[in-house]
mmCIF file of C-alpha atoms and ligand atoms in Angstrom:
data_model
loop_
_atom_site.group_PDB
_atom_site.id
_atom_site.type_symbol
_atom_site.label_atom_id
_atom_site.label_comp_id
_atom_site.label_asym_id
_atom_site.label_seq_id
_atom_site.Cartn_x
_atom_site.Cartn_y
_atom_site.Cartn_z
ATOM 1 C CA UNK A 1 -13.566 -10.718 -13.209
ATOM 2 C CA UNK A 2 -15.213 -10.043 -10.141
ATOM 3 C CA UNK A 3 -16.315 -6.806 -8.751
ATOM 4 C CA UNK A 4 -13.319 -4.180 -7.586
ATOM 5 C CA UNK A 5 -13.058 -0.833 -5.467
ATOM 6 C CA UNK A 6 -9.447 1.074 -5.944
ATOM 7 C CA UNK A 7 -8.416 3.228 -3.661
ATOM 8 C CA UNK A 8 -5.315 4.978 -4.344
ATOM 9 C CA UNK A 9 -3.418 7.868 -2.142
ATOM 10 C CA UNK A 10 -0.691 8.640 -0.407
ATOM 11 C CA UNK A 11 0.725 7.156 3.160
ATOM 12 C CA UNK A 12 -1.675 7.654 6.117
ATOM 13 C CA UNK A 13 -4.925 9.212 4.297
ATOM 14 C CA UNK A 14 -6.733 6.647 6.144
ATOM 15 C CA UNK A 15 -6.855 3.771 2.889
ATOM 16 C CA UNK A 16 -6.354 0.305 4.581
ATOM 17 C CA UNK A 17 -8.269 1.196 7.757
ATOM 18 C CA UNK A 18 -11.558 2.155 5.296
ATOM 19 C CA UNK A 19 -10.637 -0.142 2.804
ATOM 20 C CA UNK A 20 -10.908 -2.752 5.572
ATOM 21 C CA UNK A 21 -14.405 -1.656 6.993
ATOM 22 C CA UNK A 22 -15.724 -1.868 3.315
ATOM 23 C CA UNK A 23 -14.374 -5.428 2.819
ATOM 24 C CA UNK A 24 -15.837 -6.782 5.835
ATOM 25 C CA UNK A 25 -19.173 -4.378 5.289
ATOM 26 C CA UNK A 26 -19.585 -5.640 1.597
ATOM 27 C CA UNK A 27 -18.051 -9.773 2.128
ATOM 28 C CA UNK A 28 -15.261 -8.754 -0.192
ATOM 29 C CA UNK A 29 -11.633 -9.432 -0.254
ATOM 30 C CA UNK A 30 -9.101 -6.821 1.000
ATOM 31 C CA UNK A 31 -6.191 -6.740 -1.118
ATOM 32 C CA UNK A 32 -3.190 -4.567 0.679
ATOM 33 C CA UNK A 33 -0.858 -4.216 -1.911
ATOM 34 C CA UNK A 34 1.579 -2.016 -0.074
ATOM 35 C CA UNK A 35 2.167 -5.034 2.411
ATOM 36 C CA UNK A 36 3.511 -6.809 -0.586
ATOM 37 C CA UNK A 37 5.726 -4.217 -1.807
ATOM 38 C CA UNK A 38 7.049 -4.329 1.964
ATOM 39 C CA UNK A 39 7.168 -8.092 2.052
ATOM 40 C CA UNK A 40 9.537 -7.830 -0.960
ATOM 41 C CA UNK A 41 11.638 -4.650 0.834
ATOM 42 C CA UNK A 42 12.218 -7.010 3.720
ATOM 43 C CA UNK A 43 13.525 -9.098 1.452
ATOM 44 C CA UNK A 44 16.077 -7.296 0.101
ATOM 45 C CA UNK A 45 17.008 -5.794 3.688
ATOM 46 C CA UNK A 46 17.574 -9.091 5.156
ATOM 47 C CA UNK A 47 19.415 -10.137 1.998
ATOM 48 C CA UNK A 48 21.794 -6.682 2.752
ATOM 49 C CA UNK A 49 20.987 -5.192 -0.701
ATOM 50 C CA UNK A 50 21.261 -1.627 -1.309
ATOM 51 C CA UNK A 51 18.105 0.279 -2.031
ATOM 52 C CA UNK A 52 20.085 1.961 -4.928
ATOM 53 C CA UNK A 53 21.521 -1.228 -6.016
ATOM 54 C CA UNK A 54 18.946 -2.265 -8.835
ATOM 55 C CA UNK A 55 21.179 -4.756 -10.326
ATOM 56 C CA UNK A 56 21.465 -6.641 -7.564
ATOM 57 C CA UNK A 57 17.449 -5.488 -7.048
ATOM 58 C CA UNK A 58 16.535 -6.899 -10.660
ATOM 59 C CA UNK A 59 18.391 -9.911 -10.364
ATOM 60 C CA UNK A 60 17.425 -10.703 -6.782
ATOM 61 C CA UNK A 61 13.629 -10.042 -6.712
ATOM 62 C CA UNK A 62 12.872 -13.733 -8.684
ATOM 63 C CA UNK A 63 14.072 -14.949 -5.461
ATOM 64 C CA UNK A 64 11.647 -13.219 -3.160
ATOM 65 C CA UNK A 65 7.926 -15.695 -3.545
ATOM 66 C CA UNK A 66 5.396 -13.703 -2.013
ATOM 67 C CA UNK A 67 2.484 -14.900 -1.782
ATOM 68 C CA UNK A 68 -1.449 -13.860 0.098
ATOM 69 C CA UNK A 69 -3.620 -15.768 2.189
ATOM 70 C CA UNK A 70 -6.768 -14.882 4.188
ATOM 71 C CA UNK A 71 -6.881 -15.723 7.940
ATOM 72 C CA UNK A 72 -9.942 -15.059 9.800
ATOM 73 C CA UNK A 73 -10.787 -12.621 7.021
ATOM 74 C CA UNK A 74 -7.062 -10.923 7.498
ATOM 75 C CA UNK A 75 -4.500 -10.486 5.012
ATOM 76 C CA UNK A 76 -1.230 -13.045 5.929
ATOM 77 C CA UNK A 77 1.541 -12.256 3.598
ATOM 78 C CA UNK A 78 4.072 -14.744 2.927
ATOM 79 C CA UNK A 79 7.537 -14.326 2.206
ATOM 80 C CA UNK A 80 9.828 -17.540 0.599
ATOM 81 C CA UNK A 81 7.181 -19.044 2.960
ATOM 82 C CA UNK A 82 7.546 -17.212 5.944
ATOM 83 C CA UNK A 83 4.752 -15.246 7.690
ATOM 84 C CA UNK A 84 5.794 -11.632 7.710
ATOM 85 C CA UNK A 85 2.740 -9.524 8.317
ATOM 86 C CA UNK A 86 5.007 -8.727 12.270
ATOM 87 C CA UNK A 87 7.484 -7.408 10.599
ATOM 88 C CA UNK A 88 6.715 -5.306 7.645
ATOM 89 C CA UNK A 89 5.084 -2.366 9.504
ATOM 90 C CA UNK A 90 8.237 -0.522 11.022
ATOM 91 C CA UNK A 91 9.094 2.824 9.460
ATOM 92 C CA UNK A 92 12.469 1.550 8.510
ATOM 93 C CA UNK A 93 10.892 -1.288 6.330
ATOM 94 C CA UNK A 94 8.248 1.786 4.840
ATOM 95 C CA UNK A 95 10.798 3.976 3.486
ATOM 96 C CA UNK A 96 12.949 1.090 2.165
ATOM 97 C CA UNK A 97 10.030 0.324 0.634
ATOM 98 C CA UNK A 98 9.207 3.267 -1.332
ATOM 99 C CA UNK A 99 12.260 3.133 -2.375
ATOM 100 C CA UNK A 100 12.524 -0.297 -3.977
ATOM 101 C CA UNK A 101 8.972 0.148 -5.155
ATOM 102 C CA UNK A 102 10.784 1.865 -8.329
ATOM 103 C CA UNK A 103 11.894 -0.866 -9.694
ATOM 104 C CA UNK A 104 10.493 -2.844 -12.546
ATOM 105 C CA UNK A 105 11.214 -6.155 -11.860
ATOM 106 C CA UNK A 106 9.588 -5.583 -7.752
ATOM 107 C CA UNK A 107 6.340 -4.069 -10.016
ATOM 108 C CA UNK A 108 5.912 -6.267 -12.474
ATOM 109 C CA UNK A 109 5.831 -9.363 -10.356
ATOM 110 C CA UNK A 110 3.453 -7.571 -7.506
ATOM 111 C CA UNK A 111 1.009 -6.778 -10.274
ATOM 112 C CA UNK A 112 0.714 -9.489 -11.724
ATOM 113 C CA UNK A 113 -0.294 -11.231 -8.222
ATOM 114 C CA UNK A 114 -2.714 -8.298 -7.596
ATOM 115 C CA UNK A 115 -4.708 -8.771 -11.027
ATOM 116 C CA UNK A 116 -5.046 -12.497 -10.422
ATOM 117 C CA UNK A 117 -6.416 -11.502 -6.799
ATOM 118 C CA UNK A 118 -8.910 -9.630 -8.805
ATOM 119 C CA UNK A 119 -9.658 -12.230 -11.496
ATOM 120 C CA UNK A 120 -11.144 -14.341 -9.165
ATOM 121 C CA UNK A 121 -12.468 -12.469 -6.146
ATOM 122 C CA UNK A 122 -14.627 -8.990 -5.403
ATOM 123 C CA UNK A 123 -12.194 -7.287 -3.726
ATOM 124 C CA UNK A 124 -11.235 -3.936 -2.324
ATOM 125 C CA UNK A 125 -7.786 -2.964 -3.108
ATOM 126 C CA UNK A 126 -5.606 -0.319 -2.150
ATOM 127 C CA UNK A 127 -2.482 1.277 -3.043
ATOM 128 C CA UNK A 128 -0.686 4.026 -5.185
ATOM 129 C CA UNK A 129 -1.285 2.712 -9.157
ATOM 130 C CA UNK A 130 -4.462 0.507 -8.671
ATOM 131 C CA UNK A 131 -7.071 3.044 -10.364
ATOM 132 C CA UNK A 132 -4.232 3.956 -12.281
ATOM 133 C CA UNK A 133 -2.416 0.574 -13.173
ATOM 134 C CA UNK A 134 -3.766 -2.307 -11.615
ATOM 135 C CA UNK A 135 -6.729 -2.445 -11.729
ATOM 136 C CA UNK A 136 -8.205 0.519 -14.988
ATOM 137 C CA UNK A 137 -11.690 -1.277 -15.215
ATOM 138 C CA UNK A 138 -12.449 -0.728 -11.809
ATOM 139 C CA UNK A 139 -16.210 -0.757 -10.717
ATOM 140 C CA UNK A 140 -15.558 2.457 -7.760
ATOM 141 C CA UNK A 141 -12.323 4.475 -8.623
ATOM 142 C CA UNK A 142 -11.344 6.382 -5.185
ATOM 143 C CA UNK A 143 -8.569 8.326 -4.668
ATOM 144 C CA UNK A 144 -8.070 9.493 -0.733
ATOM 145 C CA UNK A 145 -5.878 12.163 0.728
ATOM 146 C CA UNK A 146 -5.718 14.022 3.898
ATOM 147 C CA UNK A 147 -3.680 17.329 4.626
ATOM 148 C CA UNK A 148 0.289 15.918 5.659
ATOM 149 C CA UNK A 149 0.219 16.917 9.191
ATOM 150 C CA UNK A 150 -2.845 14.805 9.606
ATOM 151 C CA UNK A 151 -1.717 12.206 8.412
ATOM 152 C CA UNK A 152 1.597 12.054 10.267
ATOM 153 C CA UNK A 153 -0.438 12.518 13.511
ATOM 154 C CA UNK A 154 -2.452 9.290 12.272
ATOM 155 C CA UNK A 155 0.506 7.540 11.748
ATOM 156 C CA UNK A 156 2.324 8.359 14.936
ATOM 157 C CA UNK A 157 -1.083 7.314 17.024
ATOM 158 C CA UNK A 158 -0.909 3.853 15.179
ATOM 159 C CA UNK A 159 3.165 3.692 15.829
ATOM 160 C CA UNK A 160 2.195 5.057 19.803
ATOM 161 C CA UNK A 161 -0.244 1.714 20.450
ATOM 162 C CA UNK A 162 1.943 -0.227 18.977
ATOM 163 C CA UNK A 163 4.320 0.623 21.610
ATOM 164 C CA UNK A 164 6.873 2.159 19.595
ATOM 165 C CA UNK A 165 8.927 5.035 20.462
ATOM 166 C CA UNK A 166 8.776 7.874 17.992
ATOM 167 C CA UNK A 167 8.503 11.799 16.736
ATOM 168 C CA UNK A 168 5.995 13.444 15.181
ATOM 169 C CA UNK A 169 8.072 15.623 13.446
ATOM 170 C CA UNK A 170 10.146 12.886 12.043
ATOM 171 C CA UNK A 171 7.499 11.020 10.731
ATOM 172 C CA UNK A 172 5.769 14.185 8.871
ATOM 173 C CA UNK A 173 9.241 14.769 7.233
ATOM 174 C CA UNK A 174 9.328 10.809 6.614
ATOM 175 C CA UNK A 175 5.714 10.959 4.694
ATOM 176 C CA UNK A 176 6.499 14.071 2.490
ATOM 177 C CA UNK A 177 9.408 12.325 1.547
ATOM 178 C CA UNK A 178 7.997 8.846 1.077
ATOM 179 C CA UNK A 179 5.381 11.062 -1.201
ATOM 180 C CA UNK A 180 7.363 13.064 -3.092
ATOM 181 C CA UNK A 181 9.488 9.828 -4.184
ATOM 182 C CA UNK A 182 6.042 8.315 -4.907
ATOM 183 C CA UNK A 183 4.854 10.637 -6.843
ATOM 184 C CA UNK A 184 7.915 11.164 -9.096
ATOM 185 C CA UNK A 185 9.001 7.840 -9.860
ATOM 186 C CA UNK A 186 9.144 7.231 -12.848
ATOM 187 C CA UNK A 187 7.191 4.078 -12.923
ATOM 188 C CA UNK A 188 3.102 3.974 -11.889
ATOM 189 C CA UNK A 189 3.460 7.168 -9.997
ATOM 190 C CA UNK A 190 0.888 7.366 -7.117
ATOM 191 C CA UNK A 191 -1.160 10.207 -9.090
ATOM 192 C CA UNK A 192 -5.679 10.278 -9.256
ATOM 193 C CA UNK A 193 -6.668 8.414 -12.438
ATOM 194 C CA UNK A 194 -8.832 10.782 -14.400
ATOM 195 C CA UNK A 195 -12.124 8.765 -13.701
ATOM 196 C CA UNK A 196 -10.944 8.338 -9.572
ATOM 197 C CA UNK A 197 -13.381 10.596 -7.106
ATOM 198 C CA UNK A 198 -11.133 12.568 -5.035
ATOM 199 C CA UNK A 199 -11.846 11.929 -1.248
ATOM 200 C CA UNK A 200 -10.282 14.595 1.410
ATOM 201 C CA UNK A 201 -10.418 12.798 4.614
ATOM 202 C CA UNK A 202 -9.229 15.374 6.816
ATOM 203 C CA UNK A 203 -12.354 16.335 8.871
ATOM 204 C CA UNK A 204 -13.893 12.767 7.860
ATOM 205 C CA UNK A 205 -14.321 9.980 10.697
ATOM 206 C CA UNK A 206 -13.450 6.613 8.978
ATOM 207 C CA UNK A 207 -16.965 5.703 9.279
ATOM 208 C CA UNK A 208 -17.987 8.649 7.053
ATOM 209 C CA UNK A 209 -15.055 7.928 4.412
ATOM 210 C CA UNK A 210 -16.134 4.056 4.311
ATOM 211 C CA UNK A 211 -20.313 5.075 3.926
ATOM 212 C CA UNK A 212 -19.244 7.489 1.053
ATOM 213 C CA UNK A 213 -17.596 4.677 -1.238
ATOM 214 C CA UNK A 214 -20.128 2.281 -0.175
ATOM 215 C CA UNK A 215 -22.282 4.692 -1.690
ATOM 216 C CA UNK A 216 -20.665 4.660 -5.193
ATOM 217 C CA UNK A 217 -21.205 0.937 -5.664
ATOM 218 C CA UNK A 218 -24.455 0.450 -7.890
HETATM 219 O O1 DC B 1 0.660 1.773 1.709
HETATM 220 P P1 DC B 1 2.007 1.470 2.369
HETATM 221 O O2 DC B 1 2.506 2.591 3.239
HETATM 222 O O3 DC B 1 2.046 0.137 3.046
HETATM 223 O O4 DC B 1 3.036 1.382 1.124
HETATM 224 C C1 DC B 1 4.417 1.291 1.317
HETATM 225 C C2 DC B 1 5.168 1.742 0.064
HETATM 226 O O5 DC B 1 4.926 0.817 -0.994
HETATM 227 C C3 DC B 1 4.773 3.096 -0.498
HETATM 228 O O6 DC B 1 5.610 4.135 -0.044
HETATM 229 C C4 DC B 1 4.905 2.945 -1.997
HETATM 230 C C5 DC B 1 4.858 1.465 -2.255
HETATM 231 N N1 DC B 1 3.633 1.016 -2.933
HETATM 232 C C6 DC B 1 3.616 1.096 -4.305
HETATM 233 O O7 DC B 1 4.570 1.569 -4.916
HETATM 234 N N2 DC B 1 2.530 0.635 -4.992
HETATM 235 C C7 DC B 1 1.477 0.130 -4.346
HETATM 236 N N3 DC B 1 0.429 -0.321 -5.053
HETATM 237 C C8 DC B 1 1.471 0.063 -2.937
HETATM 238 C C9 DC B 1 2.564 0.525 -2.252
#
């Protein structure tokens, strides 16, 4: 088992940007789990499955391989041997994603990819059930969060560079939806393990957020 750092919380509190800073700052592995759970919601979009359809969802997921490799010290994640890191990042693949991510056949596949990630490197992972689920023996426990309209104005600056067109109202009303669903499912809700050390990133620059759990490793 090597050493791990969870960090759990919900859609734009700032996780893979900090979680990527600590990687490269400590020589550890980052481990985006929420690029897999989009790798496999591409899937089933491209496939023209129903997000509601978790028949079709249970039956079809065997068919989706996903697997991880490291490029230049980035995350590439593969799907039935495909690179898809271009095309899991649009809002339409993030709320299909959230809701597929309630299924038990998409979670129990995904997790047992992220523990074996963890078996053999020190990594850095984040997501919504890693303290919780994932990963429970964690070495640093962290569970971020920023106030919604913060985080919508985060996401809409990343979506702006990117060159997309979009709203800022939409996408607030996108990630209190995406959270509430997140929160409720049944399965692994996103929720702070009791042991996680709640971070509010609100008023924190990423390079205060990123010195703070760099701090909590012994
Ligand atoms: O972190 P993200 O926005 O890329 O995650 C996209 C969706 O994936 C999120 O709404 C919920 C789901 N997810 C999950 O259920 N469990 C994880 N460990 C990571 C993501």
């Amino acid at each position: 088992m090597g050493y791990s750092i969870a960090i759990d919380g919900p859609a734009g509190a700032g996780k893979s940007t900090v979680a990527k800073m600590i990687a490269k700052r400590k020589g550890f592995i980052y481990v985006d789990t929420g690029a897999m759970y989009r790798a496999m919601a591409l899937y089933f979009l491209e496939e023209g499955i129903g997000a509601d359809d978790k028949e079709k969802i249970r039956e079809s997921a065997k068919n989706a391989d996903i697997t991880i490799s490291y490029e230049n010290g980035e995350q590439v994640v593969w799907l039935n041997g495909r690179n898809v890191n271009g095309l899991i990042r649009t809002e339409q693949v993030g709320n299909m994603t959230s809701a597929v991510s309630v299924n038990k056949a998409v979670r129990e596949k995904l997790v047992e990819l992220q523990q074996a990630l963890a078996q053999k490197e020190n990594v850095v992972m984040d997501g919504r059930d890693i303290g919780t689920c994932v990963l429970p023996d964690a070495d640093v426990k962290v569970y971020l969060t920023a106030d919604s309209r913060v985080r919508a104005k985060r996401r809409y600056e990343e979506l702006l560079a990117k060159g997309s067109d979009c709203d800022l109202d939409e996408i607030e009303k996108d990630i209190i939806e995406r959270d509430y669903r997140d929160m409720h499912r049944e399965l692994s809700p996103l929720k702070q393990a009791d042991d996680a050390t709640l971070l509010d990133t609100s008023d924190m620059s990423i390079e205060q957020v990123a010195d703070a759990i760099i701090g909590m490793c012994g």
